[in-house]
mmCIF file of C-alpha atoms and ligand atoms in Angstrom:
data_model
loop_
_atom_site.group_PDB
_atom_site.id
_atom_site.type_symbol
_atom_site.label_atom_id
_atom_site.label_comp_id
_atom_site.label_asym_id
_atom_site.label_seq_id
_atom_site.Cartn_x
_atom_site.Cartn_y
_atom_site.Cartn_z
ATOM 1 C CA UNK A 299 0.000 0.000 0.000
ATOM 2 C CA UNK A 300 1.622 3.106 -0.832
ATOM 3 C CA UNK A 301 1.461 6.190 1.644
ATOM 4 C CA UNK A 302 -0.325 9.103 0.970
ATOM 5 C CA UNK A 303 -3.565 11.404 1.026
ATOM 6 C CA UNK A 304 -6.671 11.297 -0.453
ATOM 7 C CA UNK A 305 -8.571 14.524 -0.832
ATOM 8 C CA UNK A 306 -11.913 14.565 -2.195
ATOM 9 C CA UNK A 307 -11.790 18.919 -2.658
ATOM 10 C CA UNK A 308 -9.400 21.310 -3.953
ATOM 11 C CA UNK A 309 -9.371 23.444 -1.097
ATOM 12 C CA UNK A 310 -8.287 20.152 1.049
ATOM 13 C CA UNK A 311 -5.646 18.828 -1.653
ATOM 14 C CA UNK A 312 -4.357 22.691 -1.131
ATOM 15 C CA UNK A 313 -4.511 22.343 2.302
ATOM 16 C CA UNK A 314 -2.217 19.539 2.372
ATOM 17 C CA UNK A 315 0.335 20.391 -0.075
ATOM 18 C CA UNK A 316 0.720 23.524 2.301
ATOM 19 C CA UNK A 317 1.150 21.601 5.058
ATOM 20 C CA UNK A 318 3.275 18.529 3.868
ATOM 21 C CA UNK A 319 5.860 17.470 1.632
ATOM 22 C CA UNK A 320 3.715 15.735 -0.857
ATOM 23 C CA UNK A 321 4.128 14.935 -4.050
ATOM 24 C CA UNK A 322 1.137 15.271 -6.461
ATOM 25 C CA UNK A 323 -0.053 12.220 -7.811
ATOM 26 C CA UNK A 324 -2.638 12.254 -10.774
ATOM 27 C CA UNK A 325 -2.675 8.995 -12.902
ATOM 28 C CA UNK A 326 0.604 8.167 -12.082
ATOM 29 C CA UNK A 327 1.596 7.306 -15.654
ATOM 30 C CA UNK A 328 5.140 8.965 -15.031
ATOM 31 C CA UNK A 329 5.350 8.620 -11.623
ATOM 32 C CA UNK A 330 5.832 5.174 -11.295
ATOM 33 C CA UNK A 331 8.339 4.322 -13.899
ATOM 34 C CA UNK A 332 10.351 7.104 -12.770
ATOM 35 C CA UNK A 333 12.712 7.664 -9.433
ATOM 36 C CA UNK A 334 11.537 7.232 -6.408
ATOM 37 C CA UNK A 335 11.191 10.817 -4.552
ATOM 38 C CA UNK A 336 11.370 10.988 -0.868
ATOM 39 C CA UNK A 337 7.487 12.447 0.298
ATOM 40 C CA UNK A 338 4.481 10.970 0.853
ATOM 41 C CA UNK A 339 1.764 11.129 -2.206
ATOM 42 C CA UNK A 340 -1.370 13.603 -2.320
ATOM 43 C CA UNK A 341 -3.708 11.566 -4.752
ATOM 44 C CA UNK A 342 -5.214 13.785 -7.021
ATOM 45 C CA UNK A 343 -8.117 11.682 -8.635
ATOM 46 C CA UNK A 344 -10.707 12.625 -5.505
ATOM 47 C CA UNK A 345 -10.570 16.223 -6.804
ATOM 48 C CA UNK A 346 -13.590 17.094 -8.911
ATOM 49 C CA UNK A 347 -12.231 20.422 -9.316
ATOM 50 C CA UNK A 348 -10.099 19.273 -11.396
ATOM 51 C CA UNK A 349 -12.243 17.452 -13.673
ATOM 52 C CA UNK A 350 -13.920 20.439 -14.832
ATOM 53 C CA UNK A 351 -14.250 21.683 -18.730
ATOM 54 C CA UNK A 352 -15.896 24.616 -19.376
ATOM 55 C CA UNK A 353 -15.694 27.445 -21.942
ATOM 56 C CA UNK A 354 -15.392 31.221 -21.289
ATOM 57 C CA UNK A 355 -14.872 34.040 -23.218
ATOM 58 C CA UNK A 356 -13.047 32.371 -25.972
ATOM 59 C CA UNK A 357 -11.172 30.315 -23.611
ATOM 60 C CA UNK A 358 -11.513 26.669 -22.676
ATOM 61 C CA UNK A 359 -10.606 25.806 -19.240
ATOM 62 C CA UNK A 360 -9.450 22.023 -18.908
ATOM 63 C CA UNK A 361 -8.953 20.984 -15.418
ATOM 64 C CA UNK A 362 -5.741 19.861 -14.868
ATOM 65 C CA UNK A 363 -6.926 15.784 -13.679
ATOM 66 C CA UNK A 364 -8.206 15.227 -17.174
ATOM 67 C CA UNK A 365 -7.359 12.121 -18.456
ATOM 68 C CA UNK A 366 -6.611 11.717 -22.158
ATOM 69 C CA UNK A 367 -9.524 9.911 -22.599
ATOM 70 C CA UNK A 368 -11.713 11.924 -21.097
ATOM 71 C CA UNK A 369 -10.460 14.851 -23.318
ATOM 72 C CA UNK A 370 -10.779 12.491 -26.375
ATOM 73 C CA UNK A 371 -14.340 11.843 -25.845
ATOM 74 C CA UNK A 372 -14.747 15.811 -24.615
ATOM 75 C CA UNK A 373 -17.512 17.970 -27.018
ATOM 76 C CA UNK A 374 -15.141 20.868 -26.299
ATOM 77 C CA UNK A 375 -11.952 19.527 -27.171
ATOM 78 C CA UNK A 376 -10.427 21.096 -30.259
ATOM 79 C CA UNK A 377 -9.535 18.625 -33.341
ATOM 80 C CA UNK A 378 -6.162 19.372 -32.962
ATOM 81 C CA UNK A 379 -5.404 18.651 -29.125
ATOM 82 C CA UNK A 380 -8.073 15.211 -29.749
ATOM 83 C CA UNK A 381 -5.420 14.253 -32.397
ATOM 84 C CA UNK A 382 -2.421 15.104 -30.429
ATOM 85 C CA UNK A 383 -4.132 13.223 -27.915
ATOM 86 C CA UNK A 384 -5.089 10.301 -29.543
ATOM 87 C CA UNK A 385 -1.565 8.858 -30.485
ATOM 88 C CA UNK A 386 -0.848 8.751 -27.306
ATOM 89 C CA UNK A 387 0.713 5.485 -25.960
ATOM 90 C CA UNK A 388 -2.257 3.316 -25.838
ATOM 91 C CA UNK A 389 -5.860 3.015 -23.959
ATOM 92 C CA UNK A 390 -4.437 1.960 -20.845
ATOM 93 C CA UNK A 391 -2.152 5.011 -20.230
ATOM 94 C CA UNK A 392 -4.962 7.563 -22.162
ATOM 95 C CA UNK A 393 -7.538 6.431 -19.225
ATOM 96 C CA UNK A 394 -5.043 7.072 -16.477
ATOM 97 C CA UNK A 395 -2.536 9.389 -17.798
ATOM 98 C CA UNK A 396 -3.811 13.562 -16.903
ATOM 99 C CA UNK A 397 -2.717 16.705 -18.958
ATOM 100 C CA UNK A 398 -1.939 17.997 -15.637
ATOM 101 C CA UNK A 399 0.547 15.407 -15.320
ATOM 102 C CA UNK A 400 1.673 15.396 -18.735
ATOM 103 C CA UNK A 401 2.821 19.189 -17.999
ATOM 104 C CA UNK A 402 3.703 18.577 -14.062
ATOM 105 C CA UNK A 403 6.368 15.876 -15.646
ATOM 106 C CA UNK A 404 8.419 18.927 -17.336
ATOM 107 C CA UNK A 405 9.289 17.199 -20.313
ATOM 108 C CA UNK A 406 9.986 18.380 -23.876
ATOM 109 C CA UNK A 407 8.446 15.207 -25.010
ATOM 110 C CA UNK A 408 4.859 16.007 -23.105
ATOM 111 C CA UNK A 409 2.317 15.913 -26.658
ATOM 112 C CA UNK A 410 -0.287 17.941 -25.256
ATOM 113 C CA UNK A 411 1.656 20.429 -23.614
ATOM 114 C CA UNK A 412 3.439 20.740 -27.353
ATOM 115 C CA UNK A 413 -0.399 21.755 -28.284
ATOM 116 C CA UNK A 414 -0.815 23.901 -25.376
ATOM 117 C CA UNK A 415 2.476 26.045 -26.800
ATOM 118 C CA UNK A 416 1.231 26.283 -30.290
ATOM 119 C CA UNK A 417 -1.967 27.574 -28.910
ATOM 120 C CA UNK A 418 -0.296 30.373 -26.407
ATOM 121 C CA UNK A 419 -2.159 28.445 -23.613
ATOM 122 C CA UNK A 420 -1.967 29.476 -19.937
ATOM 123 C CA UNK A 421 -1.737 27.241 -16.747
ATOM 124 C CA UNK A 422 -3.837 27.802 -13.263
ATOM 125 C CA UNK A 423 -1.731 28.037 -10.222
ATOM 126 C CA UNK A 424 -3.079 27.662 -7.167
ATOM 127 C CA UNK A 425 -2.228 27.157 -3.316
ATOM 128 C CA UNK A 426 -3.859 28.145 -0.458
ATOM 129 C CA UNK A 427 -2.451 31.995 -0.586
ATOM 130 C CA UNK A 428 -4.396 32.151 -3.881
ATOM 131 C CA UNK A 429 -4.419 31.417 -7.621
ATOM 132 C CA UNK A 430 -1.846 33.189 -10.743
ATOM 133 C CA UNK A 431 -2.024 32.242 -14.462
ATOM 134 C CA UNK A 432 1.047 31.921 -15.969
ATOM 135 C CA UNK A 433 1.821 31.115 -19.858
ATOM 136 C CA UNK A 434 2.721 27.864 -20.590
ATOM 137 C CA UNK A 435 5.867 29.522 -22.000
ATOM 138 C CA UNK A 436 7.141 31.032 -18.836
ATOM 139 C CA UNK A 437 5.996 27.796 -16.724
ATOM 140 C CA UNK A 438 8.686 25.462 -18.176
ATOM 141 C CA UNK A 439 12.173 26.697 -17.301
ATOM 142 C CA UNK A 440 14.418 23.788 -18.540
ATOM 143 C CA UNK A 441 14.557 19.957 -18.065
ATOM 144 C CA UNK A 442 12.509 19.098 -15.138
ATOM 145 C CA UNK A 443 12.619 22.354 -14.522
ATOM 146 C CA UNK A 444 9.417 23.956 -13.523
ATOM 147 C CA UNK A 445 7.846 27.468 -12.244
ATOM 148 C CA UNK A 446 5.983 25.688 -9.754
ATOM 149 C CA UNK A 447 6.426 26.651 -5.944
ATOM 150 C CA UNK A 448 5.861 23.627 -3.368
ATOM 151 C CA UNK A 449 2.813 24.647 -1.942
ATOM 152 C CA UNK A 450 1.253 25.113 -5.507
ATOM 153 C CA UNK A 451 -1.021 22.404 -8.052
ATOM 154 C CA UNK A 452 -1.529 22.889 -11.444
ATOM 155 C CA UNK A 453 -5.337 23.043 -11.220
ATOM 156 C CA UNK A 454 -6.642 23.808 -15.042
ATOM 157 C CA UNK A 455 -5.269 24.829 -19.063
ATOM 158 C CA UNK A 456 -6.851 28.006 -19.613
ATOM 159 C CA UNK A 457 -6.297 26.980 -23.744
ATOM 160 C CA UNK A 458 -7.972 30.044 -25.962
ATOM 161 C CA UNK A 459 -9.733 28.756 -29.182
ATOM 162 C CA UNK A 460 -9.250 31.449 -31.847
ATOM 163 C CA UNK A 461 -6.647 30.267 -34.432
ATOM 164 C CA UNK A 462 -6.589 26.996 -33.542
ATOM 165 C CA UNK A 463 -8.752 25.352 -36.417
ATOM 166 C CA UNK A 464 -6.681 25.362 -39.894
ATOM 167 C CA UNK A 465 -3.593 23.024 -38.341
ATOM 168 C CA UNK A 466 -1.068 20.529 -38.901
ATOM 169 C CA UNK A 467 -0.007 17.622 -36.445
ATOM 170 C CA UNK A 468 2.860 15.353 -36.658
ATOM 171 C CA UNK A 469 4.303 12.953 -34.074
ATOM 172 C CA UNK A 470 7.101 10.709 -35.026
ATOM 173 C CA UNK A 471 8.238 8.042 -33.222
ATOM 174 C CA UNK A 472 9.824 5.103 -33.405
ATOM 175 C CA UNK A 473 7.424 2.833 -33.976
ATOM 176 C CA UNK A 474 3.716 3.390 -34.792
ATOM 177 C CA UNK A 475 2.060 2.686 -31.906
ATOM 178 C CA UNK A 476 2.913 3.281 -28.051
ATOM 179 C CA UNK A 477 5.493 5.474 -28.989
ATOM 180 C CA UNK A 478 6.784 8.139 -27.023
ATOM 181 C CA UNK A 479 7.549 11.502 -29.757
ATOM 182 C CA UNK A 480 11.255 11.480 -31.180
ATOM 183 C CA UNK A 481 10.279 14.799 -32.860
ATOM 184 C CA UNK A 482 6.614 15.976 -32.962
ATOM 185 C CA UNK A 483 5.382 19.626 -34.538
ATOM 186 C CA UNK A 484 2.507 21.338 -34.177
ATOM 187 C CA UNK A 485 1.967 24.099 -37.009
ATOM 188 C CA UNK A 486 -1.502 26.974 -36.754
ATOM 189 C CA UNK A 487 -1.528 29.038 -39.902
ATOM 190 C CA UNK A 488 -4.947 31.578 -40.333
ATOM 191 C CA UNK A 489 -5.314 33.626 -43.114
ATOM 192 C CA UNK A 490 -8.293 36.185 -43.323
ATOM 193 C CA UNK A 491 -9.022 38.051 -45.925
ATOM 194 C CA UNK A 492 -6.160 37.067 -47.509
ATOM 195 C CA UNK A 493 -3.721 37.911 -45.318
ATOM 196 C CA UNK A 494 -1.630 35.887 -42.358
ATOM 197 C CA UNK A 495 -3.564 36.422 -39.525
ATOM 198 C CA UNK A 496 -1.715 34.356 -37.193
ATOM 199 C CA UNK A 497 1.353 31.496 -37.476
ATOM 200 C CA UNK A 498 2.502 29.582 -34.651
ATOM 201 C CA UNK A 499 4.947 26.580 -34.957
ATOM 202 C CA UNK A 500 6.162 24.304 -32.341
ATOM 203 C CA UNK A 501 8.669 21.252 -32.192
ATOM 204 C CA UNK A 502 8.635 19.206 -28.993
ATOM 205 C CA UNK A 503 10.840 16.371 -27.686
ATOM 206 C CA UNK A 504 14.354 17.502 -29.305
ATOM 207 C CA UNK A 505 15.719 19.771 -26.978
ATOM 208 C CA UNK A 506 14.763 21.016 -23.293
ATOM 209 C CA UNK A 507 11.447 22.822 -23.313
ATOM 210 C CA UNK A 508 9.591 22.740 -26.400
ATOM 211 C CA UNK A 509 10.498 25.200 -29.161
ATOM 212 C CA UNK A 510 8.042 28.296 -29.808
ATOM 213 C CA UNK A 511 9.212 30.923 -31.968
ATOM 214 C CA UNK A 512 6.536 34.008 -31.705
ATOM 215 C CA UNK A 513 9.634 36.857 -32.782
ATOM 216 C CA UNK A 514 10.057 34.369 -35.892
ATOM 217 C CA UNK A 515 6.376 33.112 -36.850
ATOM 218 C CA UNK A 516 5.868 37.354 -36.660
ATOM 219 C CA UNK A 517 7.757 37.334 -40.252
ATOM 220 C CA UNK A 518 4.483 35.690 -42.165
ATOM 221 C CA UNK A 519 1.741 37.547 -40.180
ATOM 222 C CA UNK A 520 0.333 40.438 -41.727
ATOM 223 C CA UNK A 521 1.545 39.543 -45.328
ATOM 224 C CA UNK A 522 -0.432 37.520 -48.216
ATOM 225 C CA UNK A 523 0.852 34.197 -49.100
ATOM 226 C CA UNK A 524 2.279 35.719 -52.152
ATOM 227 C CA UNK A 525 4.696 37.742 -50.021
ATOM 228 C CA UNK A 526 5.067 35.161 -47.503
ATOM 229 C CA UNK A 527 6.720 33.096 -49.975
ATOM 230 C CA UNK A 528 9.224 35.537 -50.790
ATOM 231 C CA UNK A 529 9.997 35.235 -47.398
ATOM 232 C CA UNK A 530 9.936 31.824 -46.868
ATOM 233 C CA UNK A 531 13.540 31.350 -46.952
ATOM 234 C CA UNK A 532 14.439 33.829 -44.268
ATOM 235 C CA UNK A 533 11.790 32.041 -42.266
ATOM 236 C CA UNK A 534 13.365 28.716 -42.679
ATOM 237 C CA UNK A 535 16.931 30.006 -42.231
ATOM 238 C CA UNK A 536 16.005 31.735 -38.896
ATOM 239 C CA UNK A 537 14.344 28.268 -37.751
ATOM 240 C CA UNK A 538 17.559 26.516 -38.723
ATOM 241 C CA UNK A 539 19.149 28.886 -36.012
ATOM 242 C CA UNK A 540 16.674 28.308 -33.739
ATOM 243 C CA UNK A 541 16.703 24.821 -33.540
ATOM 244 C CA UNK A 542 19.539 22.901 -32.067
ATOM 245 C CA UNK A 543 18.590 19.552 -30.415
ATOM 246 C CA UNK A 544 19.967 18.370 -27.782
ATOM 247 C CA UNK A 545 21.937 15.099 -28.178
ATOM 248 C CA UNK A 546 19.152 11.977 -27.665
ATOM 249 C CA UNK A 547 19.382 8.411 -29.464
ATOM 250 C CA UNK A 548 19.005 9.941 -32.724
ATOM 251 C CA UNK A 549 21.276 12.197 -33.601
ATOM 252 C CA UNK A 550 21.063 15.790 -33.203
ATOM 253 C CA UNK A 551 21.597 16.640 -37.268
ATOM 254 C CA UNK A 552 18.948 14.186 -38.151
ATOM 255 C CA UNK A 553 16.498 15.694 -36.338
ATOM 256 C CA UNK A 554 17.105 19.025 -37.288
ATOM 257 C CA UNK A 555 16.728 18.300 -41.250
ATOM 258 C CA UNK A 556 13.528 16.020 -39.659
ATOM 259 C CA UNK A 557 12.465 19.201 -38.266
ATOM 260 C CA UNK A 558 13.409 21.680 -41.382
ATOM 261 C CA UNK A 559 11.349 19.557 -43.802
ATOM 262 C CA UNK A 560 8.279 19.589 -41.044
ATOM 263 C CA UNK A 561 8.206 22.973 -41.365
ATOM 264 C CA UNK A 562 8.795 23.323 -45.126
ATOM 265 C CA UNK A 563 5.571 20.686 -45.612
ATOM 266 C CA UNK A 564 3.345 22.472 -43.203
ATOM 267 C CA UNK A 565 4.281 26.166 -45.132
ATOM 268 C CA UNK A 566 3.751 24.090 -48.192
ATOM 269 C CA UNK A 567 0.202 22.890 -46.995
ATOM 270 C CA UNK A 568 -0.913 26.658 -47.297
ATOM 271 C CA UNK A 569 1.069 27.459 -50.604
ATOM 272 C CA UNK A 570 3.352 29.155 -48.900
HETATM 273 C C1 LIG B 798 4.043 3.195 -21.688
HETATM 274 C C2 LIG B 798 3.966 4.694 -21.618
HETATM 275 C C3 LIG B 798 3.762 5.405 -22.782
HETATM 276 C C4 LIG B 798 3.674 6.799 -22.769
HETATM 277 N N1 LIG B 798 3.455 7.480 -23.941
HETATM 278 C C5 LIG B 798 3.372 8.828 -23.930
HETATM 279 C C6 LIG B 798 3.146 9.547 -25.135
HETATM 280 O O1 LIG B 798 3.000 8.985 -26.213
HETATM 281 N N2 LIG B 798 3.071 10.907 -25.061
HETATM 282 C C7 LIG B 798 3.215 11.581 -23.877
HETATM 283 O O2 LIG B 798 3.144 12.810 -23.871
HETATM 284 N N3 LIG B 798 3.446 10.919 -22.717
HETATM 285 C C8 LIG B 798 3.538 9.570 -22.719
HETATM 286 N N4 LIG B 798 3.775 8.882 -21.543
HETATM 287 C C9 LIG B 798 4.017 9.651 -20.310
HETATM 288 C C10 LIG B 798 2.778 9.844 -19.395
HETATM 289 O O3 LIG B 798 1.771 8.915 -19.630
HETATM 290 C C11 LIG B 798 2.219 11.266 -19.558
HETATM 291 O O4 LIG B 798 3.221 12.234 -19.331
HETATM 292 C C12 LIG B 798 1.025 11.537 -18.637
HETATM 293 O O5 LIG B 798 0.390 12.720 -19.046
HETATM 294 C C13 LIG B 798 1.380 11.702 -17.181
HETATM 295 O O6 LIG B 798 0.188 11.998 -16.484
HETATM 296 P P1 LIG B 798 -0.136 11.356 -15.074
HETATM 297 O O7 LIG B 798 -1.439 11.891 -14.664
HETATM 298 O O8 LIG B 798 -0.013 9.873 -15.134
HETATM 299 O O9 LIG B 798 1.044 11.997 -14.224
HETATM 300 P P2 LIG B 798 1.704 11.506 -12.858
HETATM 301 O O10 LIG B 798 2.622 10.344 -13.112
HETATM 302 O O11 LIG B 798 0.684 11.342 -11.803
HETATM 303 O O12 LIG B 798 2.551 12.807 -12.538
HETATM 304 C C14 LIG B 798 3.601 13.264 -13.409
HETATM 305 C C15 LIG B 798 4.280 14.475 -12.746
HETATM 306 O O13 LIG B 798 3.384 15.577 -12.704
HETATM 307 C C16 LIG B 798 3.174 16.010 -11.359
HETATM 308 N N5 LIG B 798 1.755 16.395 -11.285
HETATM 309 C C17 LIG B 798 0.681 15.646 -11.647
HETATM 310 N N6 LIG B 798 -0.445 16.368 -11.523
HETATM 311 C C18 LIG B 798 -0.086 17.589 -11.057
HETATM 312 C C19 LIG B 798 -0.812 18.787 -10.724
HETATM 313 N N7 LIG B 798 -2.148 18.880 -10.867
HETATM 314 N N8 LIG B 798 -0.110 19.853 -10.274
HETATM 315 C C20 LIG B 798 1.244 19.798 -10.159
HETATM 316 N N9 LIG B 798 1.967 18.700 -10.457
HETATM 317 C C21 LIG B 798 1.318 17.612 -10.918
HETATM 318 C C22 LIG B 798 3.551 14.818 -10.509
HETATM 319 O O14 LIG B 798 3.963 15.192 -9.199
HETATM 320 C C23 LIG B 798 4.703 14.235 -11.314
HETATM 321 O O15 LIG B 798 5.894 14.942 -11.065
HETATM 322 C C24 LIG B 798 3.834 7.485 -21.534
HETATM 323 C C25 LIG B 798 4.031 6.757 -20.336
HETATM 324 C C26 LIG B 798 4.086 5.378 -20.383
HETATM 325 C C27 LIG B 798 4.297 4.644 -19.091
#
């Protein structure tokens, strides 16, 4: 039997973390296979706070104990995080395996928090002093490294919905099924009345944090796809700086051109 406590409220699961050193436990997808940390666990699955899914103003708020599944089979959920979603691992993991956790884990490789970049997406904060949002961007500050005081959960994904329907998706791993990403991409390109509205790229699992590029995907927006192309070089060369993988069991040049072409097919997808 493994030690811990078992909320059934946010304000109590808050309560706890404040008072203990506890280590949140959600589906415990990553928790188990990984080291064992000294602490007793604060189960998170009694929560219903942080089951909720609502919309607001633009902006759909995914509680943080989500499981994949649940999300999957959500009215709300957006194509592209149900797709992002849906190749990963397999059934077993989706139905215990939270976005919460997915981001709490701080990895690169995390597929729906590579979704939750593209789409500028926000995280909850909250402890018992009170609640912050914080961008997803500012939230991860290196491996394992997270802006995430000790008294603090990640209760919900405040993800907003404007841009996010014309998209491209790829995951590559090394096999087709169960796979954990070797290089995944998200790409959002809008264009209204012919013109770039918005373009957002992101490449997870090949270096620290995931890659998002706003000063770069800035080039495209405001210009038709006529003029876009004639920038599409620039674009690609500043990318090429941008990216440099970290060394993994692929090799860091691979993954890069891998990468490069990723981005040259999703600009291509838009006749750009
Ligand atoms: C066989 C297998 C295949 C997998 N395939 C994939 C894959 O394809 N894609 C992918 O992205 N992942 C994959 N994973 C990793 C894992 O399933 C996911 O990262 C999952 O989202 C973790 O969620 P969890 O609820 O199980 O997290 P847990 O294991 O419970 O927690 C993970 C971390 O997050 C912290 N945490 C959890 N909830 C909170 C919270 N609310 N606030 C603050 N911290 C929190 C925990 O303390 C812990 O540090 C795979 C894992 C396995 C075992």
């Amino acid at each position: 039997m493994v030690n811990g406590f078992h909320p059934t409220s946010l304000q109590e699961a808050l309560a706890i973390r404040s008072q203990n050193n506890v280590i949140p436990y959600a589906g415990g997808t990553d928790l188990m296979i990984g080291e064992h940390r000294p602490g007793s666990y604060l189960f998170l699955h009694g929560v219903p706070e942080l089951k909720r899914v609502y919309q607001e103003d633009g902006v759909l708020h995914l509680g943080a104990g989500c499981t994949f599944t649940e999300l999957l089979e959500h009215p709300l959920t957006p194509p592209l995080l149900k797709e992002a979603l849906a190749q990963i691992a397999a059934p077993a993991i989706r139905n215990e395996g939270t976005i919460g956790g997915n981001i709490g884990n701080g990895s690169a490789k995390a597929d729906s928090a590579l979704v939750f970049f593209a789409a500028d997406a926000s995280l909850k904060l909250e402890s018992v002093s009170g609640a912050r949002i914080l961008p997803i961007r500012d939230f991860y500050l290196g491996r394992k490294k997270l802006a995430l005081q000790a008294d603090e959960l990640i209760t919900e994904v405040l993800l907003p919905l404007r841009w996010l329907e014309s998209y491209v998706y790829q995951k590559i791993g090394a096999r087709n099924a169960l796979a954990i990403s070797r290089i995944s991409f998200a790409g959002l390109l809008a264009v209204e009345n012919g013109v770039i509205a918005h373009a957002a790229v992101t490449f997870g699992a090949i270096s620290d944090v995931v890659i998002r590029r706003a000063d770069i995907d800035s080039m495209l927006v405001g210009r038709t796809i006529a003029e876009a192309r004639a920038l599409k070089e620039a674009y690609l060369a500043a990318y090429s700086e941008a990216i440099v993988p970290t060394r993994g069991r692929v090799s860091a040049e691979y993954r890069k051109t891998v990468c490069l072409n990723l981005l040259h097919d999703f600009l291509e997808q838009f006749g750009v």
